[in-house]
Short mmCIF file of C-alpha atoms in Angstrom, two decimals:
data_model
loop_
_atom_site.label_atom_id
_atom_site.label_comp_id
_atom_site.label_asym_id
_atom_site.label_seq_id
_atom_site.Cartn_x
_atom_site.Cartn_y
_atom_site.Cartn_z
CA ASP A 288 84.19 -6.68 114.24
CA HIS A 289 80.49 -5.98 115.12
CA GLN A 290 79.44 -3.44 111.93
CA PRO A 291 76.97 -0.31 112.12
CA GLU A 292 74.32 -0.73 110.64
CA HIS A 293 74.05 2.40 108.72
CA PHE A 294 77.13 0.70 107.19
CA SER A 295 75.36 -2.46 106.13
CA SER A 296 72.40 0.19 105.06
CA TRP A 297 74.83 1.60 102.64
CA LEU A 298 76.42 -1.02 101.33
CA GLN A 299 73.05 -2.09 100.39
CA LEU A 300 72.38 1.33 98.39
CA ASP A 301 75.72 1.16 96.98
CA ARG A 302 75.57 -2.69 95.21
CA PHE A 303 71.96 -0.98 94.61
CA SER A 304 73.19 1.67 92.74
CA ILE A 305 75.78 0.26 90.77
CA VAL A 306 73.10 -2.36 89.04
CA GLN A 307 71.31 0.00 88.71
CA GLN A 308 73.87 2.50 86.99
CA SER A 309 74.95 -1.67 85.00
CA LEU A 310 71.72 -1.63 83.74
CA ILE A 311 71.07 1.87 82.25
CA GLU A 312 74.54 1.89 80.68
CA PHE A 313 74.00 -1.89 78.95
CA GLY A 314 70.29 -0.29 78.11
CA LYS A 315 72.08 3.28 76.72
CA SER A 316 74.79 0.65 74.17
CA SER A 317 71.97 -1.20 73.31
CA PHE A 318 69.73 2.05 71.32
CA GLN A 319 72.53 3.00 70.54
CA PHE A 320 74.11 -0.12 68.13
CA LYS A 321 69.91 -0.52 66.35
CA ARG A 322 70.20 3.03 65.99
CA LYS A 323 73.81 3.30 64.34
CA SER A 324 72.83 -0.57 62.35
CA GLN A 325 69.60 1.28 61.32
CA LEU A 326 71.07 4.44 59.51
CA CYS A 327 73.97 2.24 58.46
CA PRO A 328 73.65 -0.94 57.53
CA GLN A 329 75.65 -1.67 54.10
CA LYS A 330 78.78 0.60 56.19
CA LEU A 331 77.90 -0.06 60.24
CA SER A 332 81.79 -1.99 60.11
CA ARG A 333 83.46 0.96 60.38
CA CYS A 334 80.40 2.39 62.86
CA LEU A 335 81.30 -0.23 65.32
CA PRO A 336 84.32 -2.30 66.65
CA LYS A 337 84.83 -4.80 65.22
CA SER A 338 83.89 -7.18 68.23
CA GLU A 339 80.57 -5.29 68.24
CA PHE A 340 80.49 -5.69 63.96
CA LEU A 341 80.76 -9.70 64.47
CA ASN A 342 77.92 -10.55 67.08
CA SER A 343 76.09 -7.73 65.01
CA LYS A 344 76.05 -9.22 61.74
CA LEU A 345 72.72 -11.85 62.45
CA HIS A 346 70.40 -8.59 62.91
CA LEU A 347 72.05 -7.13 59.66
CA PRO A 348 68.93 -6.92 57.45
CA ARG A 349 68.72 -9.13 54.43
CA LYS A 350 70.06 -7.92 51.18
CA MET A 351 67.96 -7.43 46.98
CA ASN A 352 70.06 -8.75 45.47
CA SER A 353 70.44 -12.01 46.71
CA VAL A 354 68.95 -15.15 44.67
CA THR A 355 65.36 -15.98 46.08
CA SER A 356 65.18 -11.92 46.06
CA ARG A 357 66.19 -11.28 41.96
CA ALA A 358 63.97 -14.91 41.21
CA ASN A 359 60.82 -13.38 43.21
CA THR A 360 60.97 -10.12 40.73
CA ILE A 361 61.61 -11.81 37.90
CA PHE A 362 58.70 -14.58 38.73
CA SER A 363 56.64 -11.51 39.53
CA PHE A 364 57.88 -9.63 36.98
CA THR A 365 56.76 -12.16 33.60
CA THR A 366 53.47 -13.07 34.89
CA MET A 367 52.84 -9.67 35.48
CA VAL A 368 53.15 -8.80 31.63
CA MET A 369 51.96 -12.75 30.41
CA SER A 370 48.22 -11.48 31.95
CA SER A 371 47.95 -8.45 30.57
CA VAL A 372 48.76 -10.47 27.00
CA ILE A 373 45.88 -12.73 27.54
CA VAL A 374 43.72 -9.89 28.67
CA PHE A 375 44.60 -8.19 24.82
CA ASN A 376 44.42 -10.84 23.76
CA ILE A 377 40.91 -12.01 24.76
CA LEU A 378 39.67 -8.18 24.69
CA THR A 379 40.88 -7.58 21.70
CA SER A 380 39.35 -11.50 19.76
CA PHE A 381 35.90 -9.26 20.95
CA PHE A 382 36.44 -6.60 17.61
CA ILE A 383 36.45 -8.75 15.29
CA PRO A 384 33.23 -9.54 13.13
CA ALA A 385 32.00 -12.80 11.91
CA SER A 386 30.00 -13.79 9.42
CA PRO A 387 29.58 -17.52 9.10
CA VAL A 388 27.71 -19.00 5.65
CA VAL A 389 25.48 -21.57 5.59
CA THR A 390 24.68 -22.30 1.92
CA ARG A 391 23.02 -25.70 2.76
CA PHE A 392 21.45 -27.97 5.22
CA GLN A 393 19.05 -30.61 4.59
CA LEU A 394 18.17 -34.06 4.92
CA ASN A 395 19.08 -36.64 2.87
CA LYS A 396 18.11 -39.98 3.41
CA ILE A 397 17.05 -42.38 5.83
CA GLU A 398 18.37 -45.03 6.04
CA LYS A 399 17.48 -47.21 8.53
CA PHE A 400 14.16 -46.40 11.03
CA GLY A 401 13.30 -50.23 12.93
CA ARG A 402 13.18 -51.39 16.74
CA LYS A 403 16.59 -50.96 18.39
CA PHE A 404 18.15 -54.32 19.24
CA GLY A 405 18.35 -55.96 22.60
CA LEU A 406 16.45 -52.30 23.76
CA ASP A 407 13.29 -51.53 23.89
CA GLY A 408 12.95 -47.82 22.21
CA GLU A 409 13.60 -46.89 18.04
CA ALA A 410 17.06 -46.54 16.63
CA ALA A 411 17.36 -44.31 13.23
CA ALA A 412 20.95 -43.78 10.41
CA LEU A 413 20.27 -40.69 8.73
CA THR A 414 22.13 -39.49 5.74
CA PHE A 415 22.52 -35.48 5.70
CA ASP A 416 24.24 -32.22 3.21
CA LEU A 417 25.90 -29.74 4.28
CA GLU A 418 27.83 -26.34 2.39
CA ALA A 419 28.96 -24.17 4.43
CA ASP A 420 31.80 -21.89 4.84
CA LEU A 421 33.43 -20.77 9.17
CA SER A 422 36.68 -19.14 8.21
CA SER A 423 34.81 -15.81 9.30
CA VAL A 424 35.28 -17.64 12.38
CA PHE A 425 38.50 -18.19 12.97
CA ASN A 426 40.67 -15.72 14.62
CA TRP A 427 44.27 -15.37 16.78
CA ASN A 428 42.56 -15.92 20.29
CA VAL A 429 41.14 -19.25 18.40
CA LYS A 430 42.05 -22.48 18.74
CA GLU A 431 39.62 -25.39 17.54
CA LEU A 432 35.96 -25.12 16.61
CA PHE A 433 33.97 -28.08 17.50
CA VAL A 434 31.59 -28.32 15.04
CA PHE A 435 28.89 -31.01 15.52
CA VAL A 436 24.31 -32.10 14.59
CA GLU A 437 22.13 -32.19 17.03
CA ALA A 438 18.34 -33.94 16.52
CA GLU A 439 16.03 -32.70 18.58
CA TYR A 440 12.64 -34.04 18.97
CA SER A 441 9.74 -33.84 21.66
CA ASN A 442 7.97 -36.50 23.50
CA PRO A 443 5.75 -36.15 25.79
CA SER A 444 5.21 -39.15 26.27
CA GLY A 445 8.76 -39.89 27.39
CA LYS A 446 10.75 -39.89 30.49
CA LYS A 447 12.01 -36.22 28.73
CA PRO A 448 10.30 -34.26 26.90
CA LEU A 449 12.63 -33.02 25.13
CA ASN A 450 15.04 -34.70 23.16
CA GLN A 451 18.95 -33.14 22.06
CA VAL A 452 21.11 -36.52 20.44
CA VAL A 453 24.11 -35.52 18.70
CA VAL A 454 24.37 -37.44 15.45
CA TRP A 455 27.72 -36.31 13.98
CA ASP A 456 30.41 -34.02 14.28
CA ARG A 457 34.43 -32.65 13.49
CA ILE A 458 36.78 -30.85 14.99
CA ILE A 459 38.31 -28.23 13.20
CA GLN A 460 41.36 -27.20 14.34
CA ASP A 461 42.97 -24.69 11.35
CA ARG A 462 41.68 -22.27 8.87
CA ALA A 463 41.68 -23.48 6.00
CA ASP A 464 39.80 -26.45 7.58
CA CYS A 465 36.29 -24.24 7.36
CA GLN A 466 35.29 -25.19 3.96
CA ILE A 467 32.51 -28.04 5.10
CA ASN A 468 30.79 -29.50 2.10
CA LEU A 469 29.78 -32.65 2.49
CA LYS A 470 26.45 -34.49 0.46
CA LYS A 471 25.25 -37.36 1.56
CA GLN A 472 26.74 -38.12 4.74
CA SER A 473 25.87 -40.72 7.46
CA THR A 474 25.79 -40.02 10.59
CA LYS A 475 28.84 -40.71 12.55
CA TYR A 476 26.68 -41.80 15.76
CA VAL A 477 22.66 -43.73 15.69
CA LEU A 478 19.89 -41.88 16.51
CA VAL A 479 18.80 -43.83 19.71
CA ASP A 480 15.13 -42.98 21.33
CA GLN A 481 14.93 -46.10 24.55
CA THR A 482 11.16 -44.75 24.08
CA GLN A 483 10.07 -45.19 20.89
CA GLY A 484 9.18 -41.59 19.68
CA LEU A 485 10.54 -41.92 17.26
CA LYS A 486 7.77 -42.88 14.44
CA GLY A 487 5.57 -39.76 12.39
CA ASN A 488 7.76 -37.40 15.54
CA ASN A 489 8.71 -34.31 14.25
CA VAL A 490 12.98 -33.66 14.23
CA THR A 491 15.37 -31.27 13.82
CA LEU A 492 18.23 -31.05 13.19
CA LYS A 493 20.21 -28.48 14.48
CA LEU A 494 23.94 -27.28 13.00
CA TRP A 495 26.10 -26.45 16.64
CA TRP A 496 29.80 -25.64 16.93
CA ASN A 497 31.61 -24.82 19.92
CA ILE A 498 34.95 -22.28 19.89
CA ILE A 499 37.57 -23.08 22.60
CA PRO A 500 39.69 -19.80 22.59
CA VAL A 501 43.28 -20.34 22.99
CA SER A 502 42.78 -17.46 26.07
CA GLY A 503 38.99 -16.99 27.57
CA PHE A 504 35.29 -18.79 27.90
CA VAL A 505 34.38 -21.47 25.53
CA THR A 506 31.55 -20.48 23.86
CA LEU A 507 28.43 -21.60 21.88
CA HIS A 508 26.67 -20.77 18.99
CA GLN A 509 24.17 -22.68 16.28
CA PHE A 510 23.45 -21.47 12.94
CA GLY A 511 21.30 -23.35 10.47
CA GLU A 512 18.59 -25.92 11.09
CA THR A 513 15.77 -28.31 9.39
CA THR A 514 12.50 -30.00 10.57
CA ILE A 515 11.84 -33.34 9.58
CA GLN A 516 9.30 -35.30 9.90
CA MET A 517 10.24 -39.75 10.56
CA PRO A 518 8.31 -41.98 8.82
CA SER A 519 4.84 -43.88 10.83
CA GLY A 520 6.51 -47.36 9.47
CA TYR A 521 9.95 -48.68 9.79
CA VAL A 522 12.56 -48.31 6.95
CA GLN A 523 14.64 -51.26 6.30
#
């Protein structure tokens, strides 16, 4: 049963045509399905047969009303509102004028002045008077004030030519406490110099305060100073 050569060639060509036609039909159906899913993704069950619809659920876009989508929307909106409020709070606080008043700031007495035990240096305990009103510094963007007195002196023969030492501080968290009235106030911290550079030297006491805001940057302000001369001998 020998088949003619032209019949075998025709059979191979017919098989090739069938495969090619199947691929074309498959491509058309895939394109039509994708087109329908883009045109009516919410009504895909009406556009397609049931069997096709069940197999196409994995290709549907995510719902916009899902829990994660709503949570992301709420978080983004809350962050935007809070950022706007913070920026508005910072900008409006710059237009509030501050006029602190320092009525009196001076050294009262040098209580002790001598050699520092255990160190080859000197130490001094001071008292001072301070009358100040910092209530105008407070506004809705001020959380607290850090007020401190700094002793500044130069010592060319020491390790540092300029020395700055905090001798007293106070934290103010309410406008009612901004009235400072101190008389013969002892320093909280001893003025110490490790190179014996205090004797006969000029020491300047400066009043500083840091503004710690609710939002924004911490700022430093200085208002009021007094200069004293340390004694040439030790005071016990």
